[in-house]
PDB file of C-alpha atoms in Angstrom:
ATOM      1  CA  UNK A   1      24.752 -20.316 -12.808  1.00 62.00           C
ATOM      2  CA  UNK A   2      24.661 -17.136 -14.314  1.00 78.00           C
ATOM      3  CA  UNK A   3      25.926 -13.941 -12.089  1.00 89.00           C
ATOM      4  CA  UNK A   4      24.069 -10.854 -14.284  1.00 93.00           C
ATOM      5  CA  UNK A   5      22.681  -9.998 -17.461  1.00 95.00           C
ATOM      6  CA  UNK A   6      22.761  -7.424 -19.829  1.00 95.00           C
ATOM      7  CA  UNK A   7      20.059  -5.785 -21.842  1.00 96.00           C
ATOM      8  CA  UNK A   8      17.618  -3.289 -22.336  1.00 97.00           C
ATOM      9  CA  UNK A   9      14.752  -2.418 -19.947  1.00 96.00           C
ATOM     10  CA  UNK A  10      11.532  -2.683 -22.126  1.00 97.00           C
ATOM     11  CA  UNK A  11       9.337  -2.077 -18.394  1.00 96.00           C
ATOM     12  CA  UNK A  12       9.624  -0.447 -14.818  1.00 95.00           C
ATOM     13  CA  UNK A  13       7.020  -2.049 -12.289  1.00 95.00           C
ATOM     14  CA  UNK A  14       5.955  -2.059  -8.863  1.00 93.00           C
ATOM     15  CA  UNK A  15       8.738  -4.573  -7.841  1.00 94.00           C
ATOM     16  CA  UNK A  16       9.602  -6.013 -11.234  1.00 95.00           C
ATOM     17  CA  UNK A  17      11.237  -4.625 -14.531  1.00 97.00           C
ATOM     18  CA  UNK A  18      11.595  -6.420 -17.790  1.00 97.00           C
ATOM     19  CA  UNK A  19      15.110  -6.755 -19.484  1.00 97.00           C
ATOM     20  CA  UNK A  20      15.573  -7.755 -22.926  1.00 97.00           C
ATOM     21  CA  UNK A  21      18.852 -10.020 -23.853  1.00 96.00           C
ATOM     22  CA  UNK A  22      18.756 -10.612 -27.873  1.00 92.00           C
ATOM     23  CA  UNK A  23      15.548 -11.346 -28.448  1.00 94.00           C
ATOM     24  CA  UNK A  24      14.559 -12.313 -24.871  1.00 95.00           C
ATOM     25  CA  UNK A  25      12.693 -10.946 -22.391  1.00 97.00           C
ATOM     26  CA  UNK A  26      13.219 -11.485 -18.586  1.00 96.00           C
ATOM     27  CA  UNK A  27      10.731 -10.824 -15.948  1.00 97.00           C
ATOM     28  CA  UNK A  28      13.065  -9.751 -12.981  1.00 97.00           C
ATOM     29  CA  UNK A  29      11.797  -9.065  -9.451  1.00 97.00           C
ATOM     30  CA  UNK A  30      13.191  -6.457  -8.039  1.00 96.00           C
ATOM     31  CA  UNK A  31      13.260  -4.421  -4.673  1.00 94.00           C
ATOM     32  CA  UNK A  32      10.969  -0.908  -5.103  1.00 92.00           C
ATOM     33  CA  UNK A  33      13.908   0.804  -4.184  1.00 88.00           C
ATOM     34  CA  UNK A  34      15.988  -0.118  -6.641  1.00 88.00           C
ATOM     35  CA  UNK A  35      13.789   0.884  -9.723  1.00 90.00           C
ATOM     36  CA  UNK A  36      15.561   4.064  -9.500  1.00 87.00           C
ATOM     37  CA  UNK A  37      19.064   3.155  -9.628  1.00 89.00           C
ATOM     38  CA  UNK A  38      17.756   1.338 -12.723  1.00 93.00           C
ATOM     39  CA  UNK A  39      17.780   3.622 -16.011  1.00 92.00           C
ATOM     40  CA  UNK A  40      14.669   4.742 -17.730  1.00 93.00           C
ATOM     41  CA  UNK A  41      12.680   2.328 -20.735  1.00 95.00           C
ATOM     42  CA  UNK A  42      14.698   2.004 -23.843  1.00 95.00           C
ATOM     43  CA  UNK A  43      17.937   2.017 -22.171  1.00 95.00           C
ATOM     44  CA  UNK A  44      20.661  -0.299 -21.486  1.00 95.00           C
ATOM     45  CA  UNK A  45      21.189  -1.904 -18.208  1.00 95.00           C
ATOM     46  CA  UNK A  46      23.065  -4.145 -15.908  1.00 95.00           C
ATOM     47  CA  UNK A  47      20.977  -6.491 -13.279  1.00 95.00           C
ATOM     48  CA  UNK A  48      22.820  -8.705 -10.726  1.00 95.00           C
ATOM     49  CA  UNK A  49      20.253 -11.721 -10.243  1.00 95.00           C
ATOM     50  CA  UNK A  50      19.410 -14.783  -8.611  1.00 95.00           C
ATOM     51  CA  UNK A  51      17.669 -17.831  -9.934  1.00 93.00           C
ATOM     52  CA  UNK A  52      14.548 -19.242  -7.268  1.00 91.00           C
ATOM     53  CA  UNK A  53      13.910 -23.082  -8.622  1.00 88.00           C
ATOM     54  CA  UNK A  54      11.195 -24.547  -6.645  1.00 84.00           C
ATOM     55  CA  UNK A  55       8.926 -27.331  -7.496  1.00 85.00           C
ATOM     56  CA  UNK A  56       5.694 -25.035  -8.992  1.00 84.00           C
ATOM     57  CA  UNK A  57       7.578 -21.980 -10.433  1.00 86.00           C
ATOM     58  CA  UNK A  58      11.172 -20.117 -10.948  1.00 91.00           C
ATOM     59  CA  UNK A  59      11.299 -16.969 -10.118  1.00 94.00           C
ATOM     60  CA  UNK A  60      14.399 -14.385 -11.056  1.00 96.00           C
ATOM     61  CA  UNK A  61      15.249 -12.107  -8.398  1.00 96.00           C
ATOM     62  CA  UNK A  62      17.240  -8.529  -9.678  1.00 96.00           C
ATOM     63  CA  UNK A  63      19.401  -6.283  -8.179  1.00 95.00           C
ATOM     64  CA  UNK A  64      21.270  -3.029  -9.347  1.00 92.00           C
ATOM     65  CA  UNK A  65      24.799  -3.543  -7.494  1.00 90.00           C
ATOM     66  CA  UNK A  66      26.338  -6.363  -5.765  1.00 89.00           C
ATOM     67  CA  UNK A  67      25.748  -4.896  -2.544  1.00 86.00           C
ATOM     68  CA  UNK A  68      21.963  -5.150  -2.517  1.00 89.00           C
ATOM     69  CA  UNK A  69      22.105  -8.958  -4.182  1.00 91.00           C
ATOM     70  CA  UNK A  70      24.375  -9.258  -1.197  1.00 89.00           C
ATOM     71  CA  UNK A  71      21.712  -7.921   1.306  1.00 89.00           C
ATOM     72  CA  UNK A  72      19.439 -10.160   0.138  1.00 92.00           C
ATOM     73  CA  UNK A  73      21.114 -12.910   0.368  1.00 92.00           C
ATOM     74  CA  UNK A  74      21.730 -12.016   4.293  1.00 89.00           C
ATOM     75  CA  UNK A  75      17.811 -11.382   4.944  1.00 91.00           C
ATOM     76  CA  UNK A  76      17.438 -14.629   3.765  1.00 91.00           C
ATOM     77  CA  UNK A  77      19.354 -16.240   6.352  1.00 88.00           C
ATOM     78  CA  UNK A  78      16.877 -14.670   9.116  1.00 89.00           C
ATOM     79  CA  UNK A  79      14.267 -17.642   9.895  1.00 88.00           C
ATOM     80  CA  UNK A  80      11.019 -16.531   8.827  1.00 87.00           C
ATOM     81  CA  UNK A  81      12.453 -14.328   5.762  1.00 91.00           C
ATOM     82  CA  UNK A  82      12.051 -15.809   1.961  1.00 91.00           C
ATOM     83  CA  UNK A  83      13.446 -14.436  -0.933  1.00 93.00           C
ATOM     84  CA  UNK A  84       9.964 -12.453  -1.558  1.00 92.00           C
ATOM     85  CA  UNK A  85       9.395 -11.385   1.830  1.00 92.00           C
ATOM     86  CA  UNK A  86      12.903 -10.252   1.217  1.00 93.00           C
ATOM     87  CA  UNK A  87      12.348  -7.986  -1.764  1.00 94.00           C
ATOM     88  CA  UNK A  88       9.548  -6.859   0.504  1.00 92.00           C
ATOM     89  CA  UNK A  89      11.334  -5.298   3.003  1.00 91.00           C
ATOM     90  CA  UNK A  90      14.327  -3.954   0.496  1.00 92.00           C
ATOM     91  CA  UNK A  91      11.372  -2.088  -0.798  1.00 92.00           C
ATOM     92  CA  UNK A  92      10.128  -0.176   2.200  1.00 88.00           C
ATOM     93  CA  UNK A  93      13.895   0.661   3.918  1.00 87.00           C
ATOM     94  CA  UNK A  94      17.252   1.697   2.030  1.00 83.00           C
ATOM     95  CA  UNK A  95      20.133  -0.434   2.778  1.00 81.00           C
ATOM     96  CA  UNK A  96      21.605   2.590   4.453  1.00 79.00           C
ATOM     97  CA  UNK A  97      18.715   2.764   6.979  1.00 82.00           C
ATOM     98  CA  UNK A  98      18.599  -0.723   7.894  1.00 84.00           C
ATOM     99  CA  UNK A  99      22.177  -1.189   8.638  1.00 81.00           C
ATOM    100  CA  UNK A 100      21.670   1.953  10.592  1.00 80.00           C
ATOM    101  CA  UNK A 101      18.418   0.358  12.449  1.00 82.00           C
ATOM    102  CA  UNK A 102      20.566  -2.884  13.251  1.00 82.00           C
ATOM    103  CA  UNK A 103      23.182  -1.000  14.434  1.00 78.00           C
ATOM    104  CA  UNK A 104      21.659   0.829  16.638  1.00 78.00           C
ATOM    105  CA  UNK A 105      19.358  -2.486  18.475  1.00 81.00           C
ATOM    106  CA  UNK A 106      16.233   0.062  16.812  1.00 82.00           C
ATOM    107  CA  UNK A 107      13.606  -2.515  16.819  1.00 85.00           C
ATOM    108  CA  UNK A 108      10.463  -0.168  16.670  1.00 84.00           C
ATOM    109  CA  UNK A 109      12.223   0.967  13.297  1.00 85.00           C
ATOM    110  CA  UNK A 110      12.863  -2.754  12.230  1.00 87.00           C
ATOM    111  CA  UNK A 111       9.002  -3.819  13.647  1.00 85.00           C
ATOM    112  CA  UNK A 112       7.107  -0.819  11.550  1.00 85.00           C
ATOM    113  CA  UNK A 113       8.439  -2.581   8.282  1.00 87.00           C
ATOM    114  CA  UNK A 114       5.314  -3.627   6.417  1.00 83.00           C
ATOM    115  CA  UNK A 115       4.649  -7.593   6.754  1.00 76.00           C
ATOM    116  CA  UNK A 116       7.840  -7.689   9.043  1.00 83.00           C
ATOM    117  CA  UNK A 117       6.616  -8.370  12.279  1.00 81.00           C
ATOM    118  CA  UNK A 118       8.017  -7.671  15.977  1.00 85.00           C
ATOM    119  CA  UNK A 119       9.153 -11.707  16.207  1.00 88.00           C
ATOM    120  CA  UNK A 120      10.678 -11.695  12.875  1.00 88.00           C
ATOM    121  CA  UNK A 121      12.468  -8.119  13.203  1.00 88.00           C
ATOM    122  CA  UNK A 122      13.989  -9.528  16.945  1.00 89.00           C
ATOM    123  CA  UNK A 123      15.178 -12.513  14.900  1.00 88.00           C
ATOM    124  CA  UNK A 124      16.365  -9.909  12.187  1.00 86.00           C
ATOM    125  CA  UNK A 125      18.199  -8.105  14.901  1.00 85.00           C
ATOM    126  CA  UNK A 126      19.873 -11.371  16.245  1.00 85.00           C
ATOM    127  CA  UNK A 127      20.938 -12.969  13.334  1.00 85.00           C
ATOM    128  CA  UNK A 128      22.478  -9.675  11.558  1.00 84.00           C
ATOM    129  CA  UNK A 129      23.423  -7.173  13.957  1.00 76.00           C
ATOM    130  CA  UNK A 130      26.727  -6.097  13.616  1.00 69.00           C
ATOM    131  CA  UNK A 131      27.145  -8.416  10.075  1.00 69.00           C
ATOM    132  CA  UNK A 132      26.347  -5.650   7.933  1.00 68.00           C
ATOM    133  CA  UNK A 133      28.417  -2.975   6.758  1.00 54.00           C
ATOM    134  CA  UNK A 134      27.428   0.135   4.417  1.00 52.00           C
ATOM    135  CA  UNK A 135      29.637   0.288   1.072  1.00 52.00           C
ATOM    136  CA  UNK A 136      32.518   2.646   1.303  1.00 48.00           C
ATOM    137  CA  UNK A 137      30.716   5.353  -1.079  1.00 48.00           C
ATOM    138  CA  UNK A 138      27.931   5.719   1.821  1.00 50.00           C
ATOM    139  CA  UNK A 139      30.742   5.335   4.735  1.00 48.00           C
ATOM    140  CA  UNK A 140      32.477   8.245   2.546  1.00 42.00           C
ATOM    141  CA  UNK A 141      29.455  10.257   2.276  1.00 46.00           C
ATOM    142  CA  UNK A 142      28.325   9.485   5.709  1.00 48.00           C
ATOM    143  CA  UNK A 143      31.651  10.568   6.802  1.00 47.00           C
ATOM    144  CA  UNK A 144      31.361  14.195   5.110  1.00 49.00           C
ATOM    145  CA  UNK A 145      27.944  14.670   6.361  1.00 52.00           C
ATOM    146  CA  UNK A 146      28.761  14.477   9.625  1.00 48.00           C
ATOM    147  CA  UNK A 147      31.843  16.167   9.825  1.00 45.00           C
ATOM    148  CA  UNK A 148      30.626  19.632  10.384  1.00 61.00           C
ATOM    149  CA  UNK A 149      28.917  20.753   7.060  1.00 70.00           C
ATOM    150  CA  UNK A 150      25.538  19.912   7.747  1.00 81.00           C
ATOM    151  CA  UNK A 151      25.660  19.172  11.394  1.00 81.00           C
ATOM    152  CA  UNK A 152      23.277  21.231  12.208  1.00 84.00           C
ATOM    153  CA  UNK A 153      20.507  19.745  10.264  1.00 86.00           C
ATOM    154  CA  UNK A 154      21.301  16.248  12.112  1.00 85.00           C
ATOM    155  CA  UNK A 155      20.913  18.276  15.714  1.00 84.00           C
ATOM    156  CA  UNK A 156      17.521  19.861  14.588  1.00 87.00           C
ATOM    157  CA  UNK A 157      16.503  16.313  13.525  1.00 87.00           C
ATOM    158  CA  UNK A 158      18.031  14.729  16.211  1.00 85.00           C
ATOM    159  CA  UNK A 159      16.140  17.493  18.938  1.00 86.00           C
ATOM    160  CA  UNK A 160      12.973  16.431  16.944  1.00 86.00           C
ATOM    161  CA  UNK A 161      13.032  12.984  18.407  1.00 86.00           C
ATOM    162  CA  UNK A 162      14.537  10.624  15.454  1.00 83.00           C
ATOM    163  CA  UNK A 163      17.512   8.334  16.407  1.00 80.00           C
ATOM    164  CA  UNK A 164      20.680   9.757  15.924  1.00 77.00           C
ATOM    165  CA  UNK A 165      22.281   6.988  13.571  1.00 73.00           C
ATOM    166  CA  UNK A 166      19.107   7.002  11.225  1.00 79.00           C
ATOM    167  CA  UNK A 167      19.338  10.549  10.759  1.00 82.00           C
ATOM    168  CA  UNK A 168      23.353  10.166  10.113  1.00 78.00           C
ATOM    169  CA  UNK A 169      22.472   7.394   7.749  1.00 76.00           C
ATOM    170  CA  UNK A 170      19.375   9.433   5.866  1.00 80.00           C
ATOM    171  CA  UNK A 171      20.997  12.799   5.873  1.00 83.00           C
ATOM    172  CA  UNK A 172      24.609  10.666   4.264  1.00 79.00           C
ATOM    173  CA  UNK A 173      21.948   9.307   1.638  1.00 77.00           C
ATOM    174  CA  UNK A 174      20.223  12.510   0.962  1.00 83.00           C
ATOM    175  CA  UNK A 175      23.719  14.351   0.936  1.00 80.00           C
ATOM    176  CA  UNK A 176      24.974  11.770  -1.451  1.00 74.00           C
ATOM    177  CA  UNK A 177      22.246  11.917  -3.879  1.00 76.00           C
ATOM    178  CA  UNK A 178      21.800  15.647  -4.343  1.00 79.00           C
ATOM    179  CA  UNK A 179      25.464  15.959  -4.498  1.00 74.00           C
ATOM    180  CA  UNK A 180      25.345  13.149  -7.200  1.00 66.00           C
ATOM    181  CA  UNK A 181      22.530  14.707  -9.561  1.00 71.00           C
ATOM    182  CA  UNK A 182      23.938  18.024  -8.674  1.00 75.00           C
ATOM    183  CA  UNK A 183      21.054  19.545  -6.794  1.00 81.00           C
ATOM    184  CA  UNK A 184      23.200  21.279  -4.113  1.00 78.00           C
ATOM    185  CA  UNK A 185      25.135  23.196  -6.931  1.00 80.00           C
ATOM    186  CA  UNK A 186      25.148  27.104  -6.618  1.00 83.00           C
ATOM    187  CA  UNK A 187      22.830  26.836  -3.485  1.00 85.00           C
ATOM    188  CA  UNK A 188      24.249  28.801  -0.654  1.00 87.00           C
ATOM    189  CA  UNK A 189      25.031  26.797   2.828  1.00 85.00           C
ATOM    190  CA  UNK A 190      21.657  27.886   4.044  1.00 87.00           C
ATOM    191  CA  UNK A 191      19.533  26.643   1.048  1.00 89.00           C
ATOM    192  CA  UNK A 192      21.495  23.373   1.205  1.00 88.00           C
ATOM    193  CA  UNK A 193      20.859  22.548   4.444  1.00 88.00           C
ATOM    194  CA  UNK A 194      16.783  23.734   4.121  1.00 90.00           C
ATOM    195  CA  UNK A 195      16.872  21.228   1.151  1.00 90.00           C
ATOM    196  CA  UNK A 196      18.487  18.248   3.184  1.00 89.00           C
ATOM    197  CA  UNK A 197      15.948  19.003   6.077  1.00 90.00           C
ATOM    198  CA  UNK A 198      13.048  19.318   4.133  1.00 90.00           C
ATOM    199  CA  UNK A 199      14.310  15.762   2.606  1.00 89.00           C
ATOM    200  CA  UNK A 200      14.998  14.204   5.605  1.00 88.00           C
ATOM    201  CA  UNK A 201      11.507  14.889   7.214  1.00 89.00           C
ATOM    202  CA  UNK A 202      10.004  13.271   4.109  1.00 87.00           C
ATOM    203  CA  UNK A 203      12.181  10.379   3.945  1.00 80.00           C
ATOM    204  CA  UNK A 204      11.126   9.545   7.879  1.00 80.00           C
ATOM    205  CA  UNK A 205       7.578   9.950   6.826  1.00 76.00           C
ATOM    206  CA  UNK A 206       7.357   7.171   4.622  1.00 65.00           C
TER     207      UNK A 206
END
């Protein structure tokens, strides 16, 4: 079976994107979240996938790392999770925050996941608590943002009622990602940390 392809993305979709491999096309499903980490129309790009056989259809599930193939493959091990419902929840959480929310026990977080359920987020909770781990770029980043640089924004968030491992796990995202694309560049320690907060309170919004 094959482990990835390689091609160029001729289409970005709600939860699919179309790769071209010499001459042919691939519908790939793909988590929401993940449309992002893959690059623009008319470029080249790397999918990790997984083939669905069943007796009506095949359907090719797509992922931009290893990591969130790997998450997938652990959702479906949770009774009363498929490989769509899967996708469907990899679209409305970041890896980061659901380690973060299984972690912690947080089962209102897991239970306000769209089409997830309070009986299928306990059974989330039992089978993977403590199984998953966050890759060691977002233990690393996670690691810097709470050391002291932006520890204030995590108390403010904290004081505002949010759980404290979320907001280590969304600020380590947020931290990551600005620091990635350069966004925190010439900003001065105040303007970084109104950016991050700012962030932060829209990321727990959605």
């Amino acid at each position: 079976m094959f482990n990835s392809l390689n091609g160029t993305v001729t289409g970005k979709f709600p939860q699919k994107i179309f790769l071209d491999t010499n001459g042919i096309e691939w519908e790939i499903m793909v988590p929401d979240t993940a449309l992002d980490k893959f690059p623009h129309v008319g470029e080249k790009a790397k999918a990790y996938v997984w083939l669905q056989h069943t007796d009506s259809a095949m359907t090719l599930f797509g992922f931009a790392t290893k990591e969130d193939r790997d998450l997938f493959f652990d959702l479906n091990k949770v009774d009363g999770i498929g490989p769509k419902s899967a996708v469907k929840i990899m679209s409305s959480i970041s890896r980061d925050q659901l380690v973060s929310a299984l972690d912690s026990g947080d089962l209102a977080v897991l239970s306000k996941i769209p089409g997830l359920g309070k009986k299928t987020a306990q059974k989330m909770l039992l089978a993977l608590k403590g199984h998953l781990t966050l890759d060691e770029n977002s233990q690393t980043v996670r690691s810097s943002a709470s050391s002291g640089e932006f520890s204030d924004v995590m108390e403010a968030l904290v004081g505002m009622g949010y759980d404290r491992k979320m907001v280590e796990s969304a600020v380590a995202k947020i931290v990551g990602e600005l620091s990635s694309d350069g966004s925190l560049n010439n900003l001065t320690q105040k303007e970084k940390e109104d950016t991050i907060f700012r962030r932060a309170i829209l990321e727990f919004a959605q």
